[in-house]
Coordinates of C-alpha atoms in Angstrom, one line a residue:
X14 CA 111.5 152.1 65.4
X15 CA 109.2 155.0 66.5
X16 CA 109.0 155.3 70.2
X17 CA 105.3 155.7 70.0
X18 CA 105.5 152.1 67.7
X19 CA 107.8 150.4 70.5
X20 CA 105.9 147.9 72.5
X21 CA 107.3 149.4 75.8
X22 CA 105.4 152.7 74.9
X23 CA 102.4 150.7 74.5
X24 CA 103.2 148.8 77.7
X25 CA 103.6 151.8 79.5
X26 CA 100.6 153.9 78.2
X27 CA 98.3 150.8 79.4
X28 CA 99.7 150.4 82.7
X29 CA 98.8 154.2 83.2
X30 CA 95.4 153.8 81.7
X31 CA 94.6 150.5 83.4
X32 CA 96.2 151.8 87.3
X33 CA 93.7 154.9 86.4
X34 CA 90.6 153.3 86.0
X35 CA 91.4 151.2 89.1
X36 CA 91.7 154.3 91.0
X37 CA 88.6 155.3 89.7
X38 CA 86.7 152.2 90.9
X39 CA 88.4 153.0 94.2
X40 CA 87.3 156.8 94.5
X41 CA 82.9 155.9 93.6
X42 CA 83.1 154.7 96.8
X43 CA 85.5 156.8 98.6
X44 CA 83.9 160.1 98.0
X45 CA 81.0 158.3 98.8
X46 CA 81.8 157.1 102.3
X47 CA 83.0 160.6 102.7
X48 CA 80.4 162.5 102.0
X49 CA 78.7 160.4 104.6
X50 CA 81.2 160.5 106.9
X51 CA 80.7 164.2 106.7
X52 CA 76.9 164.3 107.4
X53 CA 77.2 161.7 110.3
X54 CA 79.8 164.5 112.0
X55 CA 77.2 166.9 112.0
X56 CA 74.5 164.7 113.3
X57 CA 76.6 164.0 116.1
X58 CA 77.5 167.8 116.8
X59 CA 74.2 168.9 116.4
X60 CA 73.0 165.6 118.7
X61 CA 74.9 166.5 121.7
X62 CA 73.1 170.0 121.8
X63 CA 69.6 168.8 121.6
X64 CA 70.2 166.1 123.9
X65 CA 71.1 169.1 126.3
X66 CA 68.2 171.3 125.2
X67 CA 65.7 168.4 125.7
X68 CA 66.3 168.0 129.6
X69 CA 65.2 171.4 129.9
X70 CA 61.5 171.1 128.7
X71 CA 60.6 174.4 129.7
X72 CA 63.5 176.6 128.8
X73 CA 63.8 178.4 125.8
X74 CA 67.5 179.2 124.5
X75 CA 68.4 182.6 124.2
X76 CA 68.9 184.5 120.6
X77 CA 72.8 184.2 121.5
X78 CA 73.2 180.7 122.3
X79 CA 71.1 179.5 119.5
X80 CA 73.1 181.6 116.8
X81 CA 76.0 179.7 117.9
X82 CA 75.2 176.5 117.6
X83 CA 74.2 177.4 114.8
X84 CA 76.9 178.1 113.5
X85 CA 79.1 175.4 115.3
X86 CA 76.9 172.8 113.5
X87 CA 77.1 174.7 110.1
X88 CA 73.1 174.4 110.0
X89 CA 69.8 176.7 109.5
X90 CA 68.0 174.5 111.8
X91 CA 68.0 171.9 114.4
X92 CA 65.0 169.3 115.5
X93 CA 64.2 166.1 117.7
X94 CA 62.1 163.7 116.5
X95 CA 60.9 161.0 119.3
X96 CA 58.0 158.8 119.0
X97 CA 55.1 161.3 117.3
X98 CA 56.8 164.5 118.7
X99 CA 59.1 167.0 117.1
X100 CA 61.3 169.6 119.0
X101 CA 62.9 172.9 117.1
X102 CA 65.4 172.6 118.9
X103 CA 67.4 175.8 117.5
X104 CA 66.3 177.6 114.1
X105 CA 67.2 180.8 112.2
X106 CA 65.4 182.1 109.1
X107 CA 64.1 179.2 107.1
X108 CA 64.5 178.8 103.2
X109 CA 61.5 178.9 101.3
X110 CA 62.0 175.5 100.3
X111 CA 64.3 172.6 100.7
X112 CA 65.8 170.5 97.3
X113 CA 66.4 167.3 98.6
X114 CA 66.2 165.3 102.1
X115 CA 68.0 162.2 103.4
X116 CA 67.7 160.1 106.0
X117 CA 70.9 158.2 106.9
X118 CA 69.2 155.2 108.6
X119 CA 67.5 154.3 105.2
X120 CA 69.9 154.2 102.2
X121 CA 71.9 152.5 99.7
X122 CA 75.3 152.7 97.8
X123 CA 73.5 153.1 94.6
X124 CA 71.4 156.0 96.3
X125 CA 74.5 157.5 98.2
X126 CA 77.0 157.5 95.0
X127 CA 74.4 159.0 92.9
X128 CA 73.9 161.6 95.8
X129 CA 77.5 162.6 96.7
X130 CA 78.2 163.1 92.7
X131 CA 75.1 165.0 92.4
X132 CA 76.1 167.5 95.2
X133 CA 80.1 167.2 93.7
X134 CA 79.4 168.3 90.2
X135 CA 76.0 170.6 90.4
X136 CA 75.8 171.2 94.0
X137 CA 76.7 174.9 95.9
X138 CA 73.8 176.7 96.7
X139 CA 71.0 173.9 97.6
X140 CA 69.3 173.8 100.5
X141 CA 69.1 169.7 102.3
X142 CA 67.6 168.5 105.3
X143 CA 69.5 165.4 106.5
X144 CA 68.0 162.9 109.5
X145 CA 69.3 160.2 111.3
X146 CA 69.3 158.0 114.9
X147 CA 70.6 159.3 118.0
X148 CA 72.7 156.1 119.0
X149 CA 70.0 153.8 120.4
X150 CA 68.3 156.4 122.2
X151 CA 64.7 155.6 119.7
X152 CA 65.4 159.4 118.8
X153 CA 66.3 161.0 115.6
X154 CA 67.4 164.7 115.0
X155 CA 67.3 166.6 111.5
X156 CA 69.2 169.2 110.5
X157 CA 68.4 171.7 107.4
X158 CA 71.4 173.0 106.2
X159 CA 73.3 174.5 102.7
X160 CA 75.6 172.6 101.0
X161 CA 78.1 174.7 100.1
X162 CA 80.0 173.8 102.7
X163 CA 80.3 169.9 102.1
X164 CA 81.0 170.5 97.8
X165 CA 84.1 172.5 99.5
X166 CA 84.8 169.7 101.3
X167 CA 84.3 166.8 99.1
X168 CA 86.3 169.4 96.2
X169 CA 89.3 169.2 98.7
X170 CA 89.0 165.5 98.9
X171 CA 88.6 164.8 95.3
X172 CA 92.3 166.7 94.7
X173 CA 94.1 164.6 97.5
X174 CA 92.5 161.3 95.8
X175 CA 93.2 162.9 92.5
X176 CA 96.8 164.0 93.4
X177 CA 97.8 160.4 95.3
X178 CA 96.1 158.1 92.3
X179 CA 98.6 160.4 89.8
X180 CA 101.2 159.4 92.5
X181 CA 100.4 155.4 92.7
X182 CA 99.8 155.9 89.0
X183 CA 103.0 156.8 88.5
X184 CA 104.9 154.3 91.1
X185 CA 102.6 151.9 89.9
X186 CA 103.1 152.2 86.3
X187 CA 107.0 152.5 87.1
X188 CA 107.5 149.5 88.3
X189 CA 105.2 146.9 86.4
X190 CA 107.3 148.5 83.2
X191 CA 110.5 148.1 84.7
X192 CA 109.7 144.3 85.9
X193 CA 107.9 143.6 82.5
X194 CA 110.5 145.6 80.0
X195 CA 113.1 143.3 81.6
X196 CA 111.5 139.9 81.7
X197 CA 109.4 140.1 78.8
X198 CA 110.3 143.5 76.4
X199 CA 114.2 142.9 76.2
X200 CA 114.2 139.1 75.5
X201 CA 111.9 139.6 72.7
X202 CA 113.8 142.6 71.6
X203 CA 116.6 140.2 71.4
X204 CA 115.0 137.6 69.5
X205 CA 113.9 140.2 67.0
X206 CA 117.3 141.3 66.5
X207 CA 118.5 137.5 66.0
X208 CA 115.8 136.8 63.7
X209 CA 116.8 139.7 61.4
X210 CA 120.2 138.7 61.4
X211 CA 119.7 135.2 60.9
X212 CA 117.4 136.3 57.9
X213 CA 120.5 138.4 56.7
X214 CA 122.8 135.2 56.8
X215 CA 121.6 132.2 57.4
X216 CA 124.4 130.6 57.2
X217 CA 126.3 131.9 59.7
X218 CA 126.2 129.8 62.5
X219 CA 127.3 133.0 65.4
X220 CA 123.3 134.2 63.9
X221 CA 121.9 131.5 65.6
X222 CA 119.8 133.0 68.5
X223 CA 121.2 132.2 72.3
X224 CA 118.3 131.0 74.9
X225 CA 118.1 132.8 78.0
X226 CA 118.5 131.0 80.8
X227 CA 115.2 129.8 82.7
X228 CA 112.2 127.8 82.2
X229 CA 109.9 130.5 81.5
X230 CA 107.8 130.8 77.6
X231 CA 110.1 132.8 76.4
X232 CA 113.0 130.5 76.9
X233 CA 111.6 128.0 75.8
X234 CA 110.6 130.1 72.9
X235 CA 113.9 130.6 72.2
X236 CA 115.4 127.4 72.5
X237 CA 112.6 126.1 70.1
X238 CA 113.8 129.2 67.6
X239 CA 117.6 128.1 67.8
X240 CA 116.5 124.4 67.2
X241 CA 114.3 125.2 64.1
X242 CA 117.3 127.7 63.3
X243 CA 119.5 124.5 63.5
X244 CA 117.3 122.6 61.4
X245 CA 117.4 125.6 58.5
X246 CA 121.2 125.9 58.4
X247 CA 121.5 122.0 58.0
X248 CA 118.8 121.7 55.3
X249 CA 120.2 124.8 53.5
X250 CA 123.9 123.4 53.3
X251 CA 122.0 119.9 52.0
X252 CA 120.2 121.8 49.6
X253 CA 123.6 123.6 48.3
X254 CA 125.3 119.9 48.4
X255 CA 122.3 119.1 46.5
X256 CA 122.9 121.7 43.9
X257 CA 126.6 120.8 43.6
X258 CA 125.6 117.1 43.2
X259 CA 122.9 117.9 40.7
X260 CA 125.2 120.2 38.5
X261 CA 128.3 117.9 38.9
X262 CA 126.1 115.3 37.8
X263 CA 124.2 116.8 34.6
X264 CA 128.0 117.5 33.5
X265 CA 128.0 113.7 33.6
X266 CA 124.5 113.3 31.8
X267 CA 125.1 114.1 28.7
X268 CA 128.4 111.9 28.0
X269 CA 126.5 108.7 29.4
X270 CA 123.4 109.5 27.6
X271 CA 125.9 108.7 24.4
X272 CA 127.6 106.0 25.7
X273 CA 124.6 104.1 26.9
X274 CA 122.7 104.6 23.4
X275 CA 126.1 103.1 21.9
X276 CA 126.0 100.0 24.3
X277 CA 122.3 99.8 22.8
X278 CA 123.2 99.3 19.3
X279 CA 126.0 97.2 20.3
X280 CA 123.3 94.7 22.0
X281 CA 121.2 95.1 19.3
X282 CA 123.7 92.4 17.2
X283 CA 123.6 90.2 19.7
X284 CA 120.3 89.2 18.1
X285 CA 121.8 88.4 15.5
X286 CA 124.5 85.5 17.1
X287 CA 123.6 81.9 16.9
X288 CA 124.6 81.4 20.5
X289 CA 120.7 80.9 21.9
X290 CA 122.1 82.1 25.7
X291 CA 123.3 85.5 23.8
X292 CA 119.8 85.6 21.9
X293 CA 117.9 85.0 25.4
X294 CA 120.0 87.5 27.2
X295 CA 119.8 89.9 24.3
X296 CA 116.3 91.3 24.8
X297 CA 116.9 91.7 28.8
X298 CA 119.6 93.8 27.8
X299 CA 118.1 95.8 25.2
X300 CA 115.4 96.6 28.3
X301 CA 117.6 97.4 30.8
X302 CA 119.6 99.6 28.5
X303 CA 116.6 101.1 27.1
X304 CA 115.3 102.0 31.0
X305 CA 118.9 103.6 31.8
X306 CA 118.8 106.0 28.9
X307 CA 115.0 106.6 29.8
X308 CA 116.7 107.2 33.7
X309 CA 119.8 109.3 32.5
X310 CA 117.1 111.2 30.2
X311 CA 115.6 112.0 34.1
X312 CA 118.7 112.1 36.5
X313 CA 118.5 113.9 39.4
X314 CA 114.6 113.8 38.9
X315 CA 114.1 114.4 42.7
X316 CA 115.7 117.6 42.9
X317 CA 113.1 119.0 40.6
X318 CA 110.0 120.4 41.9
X319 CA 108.1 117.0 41.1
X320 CA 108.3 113.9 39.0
X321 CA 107.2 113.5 35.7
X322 CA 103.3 112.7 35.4
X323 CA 102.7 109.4 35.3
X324 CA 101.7 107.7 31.7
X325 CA 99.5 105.4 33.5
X326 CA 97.6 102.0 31.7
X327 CA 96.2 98.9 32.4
X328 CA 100.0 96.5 32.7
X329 CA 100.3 93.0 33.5
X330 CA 102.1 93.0 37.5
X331 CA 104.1 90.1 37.3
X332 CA 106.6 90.7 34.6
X333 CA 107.5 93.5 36.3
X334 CA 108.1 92.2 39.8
X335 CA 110.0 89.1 37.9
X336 CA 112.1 91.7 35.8
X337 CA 113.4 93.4 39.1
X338 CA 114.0 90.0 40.3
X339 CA 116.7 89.1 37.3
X340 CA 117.9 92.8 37.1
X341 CA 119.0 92.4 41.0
X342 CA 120.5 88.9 40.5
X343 CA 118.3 87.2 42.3
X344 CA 117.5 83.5 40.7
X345 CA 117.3 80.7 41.8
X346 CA 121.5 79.8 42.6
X347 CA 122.0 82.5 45.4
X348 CA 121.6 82.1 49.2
X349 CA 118.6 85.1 49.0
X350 CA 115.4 83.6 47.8
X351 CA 112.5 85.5 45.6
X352 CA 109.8 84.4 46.1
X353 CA 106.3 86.2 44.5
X354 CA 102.9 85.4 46.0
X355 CA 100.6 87.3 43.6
X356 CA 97.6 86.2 40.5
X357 CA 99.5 85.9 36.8
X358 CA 96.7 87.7 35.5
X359 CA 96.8 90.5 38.2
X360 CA 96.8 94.1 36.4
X361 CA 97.1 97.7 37.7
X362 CA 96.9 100.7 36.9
X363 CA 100.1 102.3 36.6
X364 CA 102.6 104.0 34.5
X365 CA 105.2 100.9 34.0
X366 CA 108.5 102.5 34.3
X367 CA 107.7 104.7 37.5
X368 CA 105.9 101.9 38.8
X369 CA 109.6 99.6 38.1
X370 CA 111.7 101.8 39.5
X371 CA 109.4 102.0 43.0
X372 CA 109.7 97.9 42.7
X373 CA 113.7 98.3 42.4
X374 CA 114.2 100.5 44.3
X375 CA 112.5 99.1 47.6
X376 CA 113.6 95.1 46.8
X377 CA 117.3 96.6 46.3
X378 CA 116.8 98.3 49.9
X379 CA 116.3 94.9 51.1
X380 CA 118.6 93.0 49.0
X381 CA 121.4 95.1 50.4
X382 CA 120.3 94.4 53.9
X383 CA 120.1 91.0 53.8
X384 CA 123.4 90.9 52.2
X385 CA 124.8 92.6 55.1
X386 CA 123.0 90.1 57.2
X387 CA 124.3 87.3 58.9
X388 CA 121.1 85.8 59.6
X389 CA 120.6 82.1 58.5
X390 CA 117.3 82.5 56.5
X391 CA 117.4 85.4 54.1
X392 CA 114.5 85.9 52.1
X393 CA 112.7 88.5 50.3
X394 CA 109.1 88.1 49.3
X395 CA 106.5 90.6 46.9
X396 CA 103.2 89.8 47.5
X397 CA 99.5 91.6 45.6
X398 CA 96.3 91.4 45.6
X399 CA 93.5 93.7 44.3
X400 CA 90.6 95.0 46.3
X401 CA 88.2 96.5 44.3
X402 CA 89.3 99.1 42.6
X403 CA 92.8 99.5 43.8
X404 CA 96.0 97.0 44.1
X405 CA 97.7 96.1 47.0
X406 CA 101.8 95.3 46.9
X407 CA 103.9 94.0 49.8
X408 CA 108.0 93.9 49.6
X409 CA 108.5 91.9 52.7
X410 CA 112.3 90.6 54.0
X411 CA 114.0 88.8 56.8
X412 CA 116.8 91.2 57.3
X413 CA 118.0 92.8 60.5
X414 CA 115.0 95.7 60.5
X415 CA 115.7 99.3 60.3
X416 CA 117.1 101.6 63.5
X417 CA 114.9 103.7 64.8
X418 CA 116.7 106.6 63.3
X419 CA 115.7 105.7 60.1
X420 CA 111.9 105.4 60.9
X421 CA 112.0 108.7 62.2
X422 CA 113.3 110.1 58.8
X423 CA 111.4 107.8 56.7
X424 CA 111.6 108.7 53.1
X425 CA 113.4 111.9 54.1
X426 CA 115.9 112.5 51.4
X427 CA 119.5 112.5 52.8
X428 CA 118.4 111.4 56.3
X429 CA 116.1 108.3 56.2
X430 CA 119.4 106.0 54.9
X431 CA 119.4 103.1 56.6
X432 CA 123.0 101.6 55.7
X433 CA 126.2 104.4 55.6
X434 CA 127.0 105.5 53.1
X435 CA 123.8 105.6 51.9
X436 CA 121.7 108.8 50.6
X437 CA 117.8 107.6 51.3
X438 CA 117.0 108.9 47.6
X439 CA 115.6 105.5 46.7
X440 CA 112.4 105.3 49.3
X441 CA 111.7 109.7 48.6
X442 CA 111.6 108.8 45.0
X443 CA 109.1 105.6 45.7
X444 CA 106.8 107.8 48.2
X445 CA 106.9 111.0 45.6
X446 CA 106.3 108.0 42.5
X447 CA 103.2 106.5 44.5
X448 CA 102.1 109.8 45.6
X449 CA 101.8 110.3 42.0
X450 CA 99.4 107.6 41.3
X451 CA 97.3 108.9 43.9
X452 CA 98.5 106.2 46.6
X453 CA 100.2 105.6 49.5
X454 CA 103.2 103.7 50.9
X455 CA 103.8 102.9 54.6
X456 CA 106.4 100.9 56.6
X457 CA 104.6 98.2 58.7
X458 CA 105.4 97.1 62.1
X459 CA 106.3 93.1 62.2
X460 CA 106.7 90.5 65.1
X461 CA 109.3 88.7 63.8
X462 CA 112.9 90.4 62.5
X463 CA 112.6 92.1 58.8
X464 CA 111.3 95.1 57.4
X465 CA 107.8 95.5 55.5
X466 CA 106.7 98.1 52.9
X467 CA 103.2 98.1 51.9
X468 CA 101.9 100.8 49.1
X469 CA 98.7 100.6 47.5
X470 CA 98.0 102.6 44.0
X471 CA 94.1 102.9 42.9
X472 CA 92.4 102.7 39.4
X473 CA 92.1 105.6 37.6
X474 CA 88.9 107.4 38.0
X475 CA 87.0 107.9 34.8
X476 CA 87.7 111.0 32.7
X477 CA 90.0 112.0 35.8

């Protein structure tokens, strides 16, 4: 990187800037008070003389005398004001006129500044008269004098000010960047450099950025970086494993496409047997073959970017919740009860094979859990109802619940299992199924032990 791009050069060029302009705030006032500093000395110089003078009502001061204190106040006149009177005290040739006057026991910073900076940058050959008190004496004396001699000295002031703010500037400046390139330049220089490595090869766990020690932002910072850098590494070796799985798997699809159409036509003679238990069972199995091609046809259907659309219609509810029912094994002779609390005539609108496998898939979560169980009363109940335009469905159990772990990773593919062993595939594909038919599926707190899944799916709007 440039030096001029590096943020230390930046840094660096602001502390200057920002330490200058301080400076400058400081010297408004400085040269100000100087300048009247400056005047006051001479007021008192001149002061002491007149005092003098004025005891001696009568005397006149020689030519001599009043040529050097003249000169020892830097002045072209001298004179006493008290009460209506005025006293010359001392005076040499006057200037034909005089450009500006100020009198000391009247003024303001506004007035001052604007003054010292006028004499500063265009002042040199004016003429001033200047006034002011005389202690508390009730007198005031006045002095007309050039002011070439205070510009010289408020020039020689202005370099020392200018020469110690380059000076502070410098130590100033120095020191903030050396504090702040430490503390704040080089740990983000370092997590920069870990970034771009880790963006290089993500994979490789030594890329991973190390928090500095502290409790500072930028440690925390950091450790929030290595978490999320965590995270990445363990999602991308789940999404490899994912890959594998997928392409071990559609290596598999296409043989058990073939043997599952054969089972098909094999079941389809079972029609034909006089055995009435083979005929009953024959059309169950011609359905539950036909929905394992139709699956097979879709394996892996998760890993895609999304499901297939949804072939929605208006389907009778019950024969679907009673078809998961058989297809699970649960009737009437085993120690898990089915019970379903919903209208025969209830309808929704849904595609009948996404909406089957979300029913499956969440009443063979349960079904596995209560077999797990050793809970006396195991029980798994499907409840619906419609609400105006939309349908309601309830999976509820009596099983042991789900760890908190789980709910935290709820339909998180991979990581929201509840049992081991488990992959969590089956409540992602319900969520991304409902999703689909523009609903929603939650898990719903209970009082008593179990767990509860609630989804609702809505009619279809009209030439949506």
């Amino acid at each position: 990187m440039p030096v001029t791009s590096r943020l230390s050069t930046k840094l660096l060029a602001f502390t200057v800037i920002f330490v200058v302009l301080a400076e400058i705030l400081i010297f408004v006032p400085s040269v100000t008070d100087m300048r009247l500093s400056w005047l006051r000395d001479r007021l008192n110089t001149a002061a002491a003389a007149a005092i003098v003078v004025d005891g001696l009502p009568d005397v006149e001061l020689p030519r001599p005398l009043q040529d050097d204190t003249l000169m020892a106040t830097g002045t072209k006149a001298i004179a006493l004001h008290k009460a209506d009177i005025t006293r010359m005290i001392v005076v040499s040739d006057m200037p034909p006129r005089v450009n500006a006057r100020y009198d000391l026991s009247d003024s303001d910073f506004l007035t001052d500044a604007r003054d010292a900076f006028a004499t500063l940058l265009f002042g040199g050959d004016q003429v001033f008269s200047v006034r002011g008190p005389i202690g508390e004496s009730g007198m005031d004396i006045e002095l007309v004098m050039g002011d070439k001699a205070l510009r010289k000295a408020m020039l020689t002031y202005t370099k020392e000010i200018l020469l110690f703010t380059v000076i502070i500037s410098f130590i100033t400046a120095s020191m903030i960047f050396l504090v702040i390139n430490r503390t704040l330049i080089r740990p983000i220089a370092r997590m920069t450099s870990s970034m771009q490595a880790f963006a290089e090869d993500p994979s490789n766990p030594g890329a991973i950025v190390q928090p500095p020690k502290g409790d500072d932002e930028l440690a925390l910072a950091a450790r929030h970086l290595a978490s999320m850098q965590g995270d990445l590494q363990k999602t991308i070796r789940q999404q490899k494993n994912l890959a594998d799985l997928g392409l071990a798997v559609s290596k598999i699809n296409h043989d058990m496409r073939n043997i599952l159409s054969s089972a098909q036509l094999m079941s389809d003679r079972l029609a034909d047997a006089d055995d009435p238990v083979a005929k009953g069972l024959s059309s169950k199995l011609v359905r539950t073959l036909g929905r394992a091609i139709g699956y097979s046809s879709e394996v892996l259907s998760y890993g895609r970017a999304s499901e297939t659309a949804p072939r929605r219609g208006r389907i009778a509810l019950l024969p679907l919740v009673e078809d998961t029912g058989e297809i699970l094994g649960l009737s009437a002779g085993t120690d898990i009860s089915f019970a379903i609390d919903m209208p025969r005539d209830l309808e929704i609108d849904a595609d009948p094979e996404q909406l089957f496998r979300v029913l499956y898939n969440l009443c063979r979560n349960s079904l596995q859990a209560l077999e797990a169980d050793e809970g006396a009363k195991k029980a798994i109940t499907v409840t619906a109802s419609r609400s105006d335009d939309r349908v309601q469905v309830t999976i509820d159990d009596t099983g042991p619940g789900m760890p908190q772990k789980a709910k935290e990773n709820l339909f998180s593919a991979f990581r929201g299992s509840v049992r081991a062993g488990g992959t969590g595939l089956g409540l992602a594909i319900a969520r991304e199924l409902i999703e689909a038919h523009r609903g929603w599926i939650v898990l719903e707190d209970k009082d008593e032990r179990g767990t509860r899944f609630r989804f609702e799916i809505p009619d279809r709007v009209p030439n949506a």
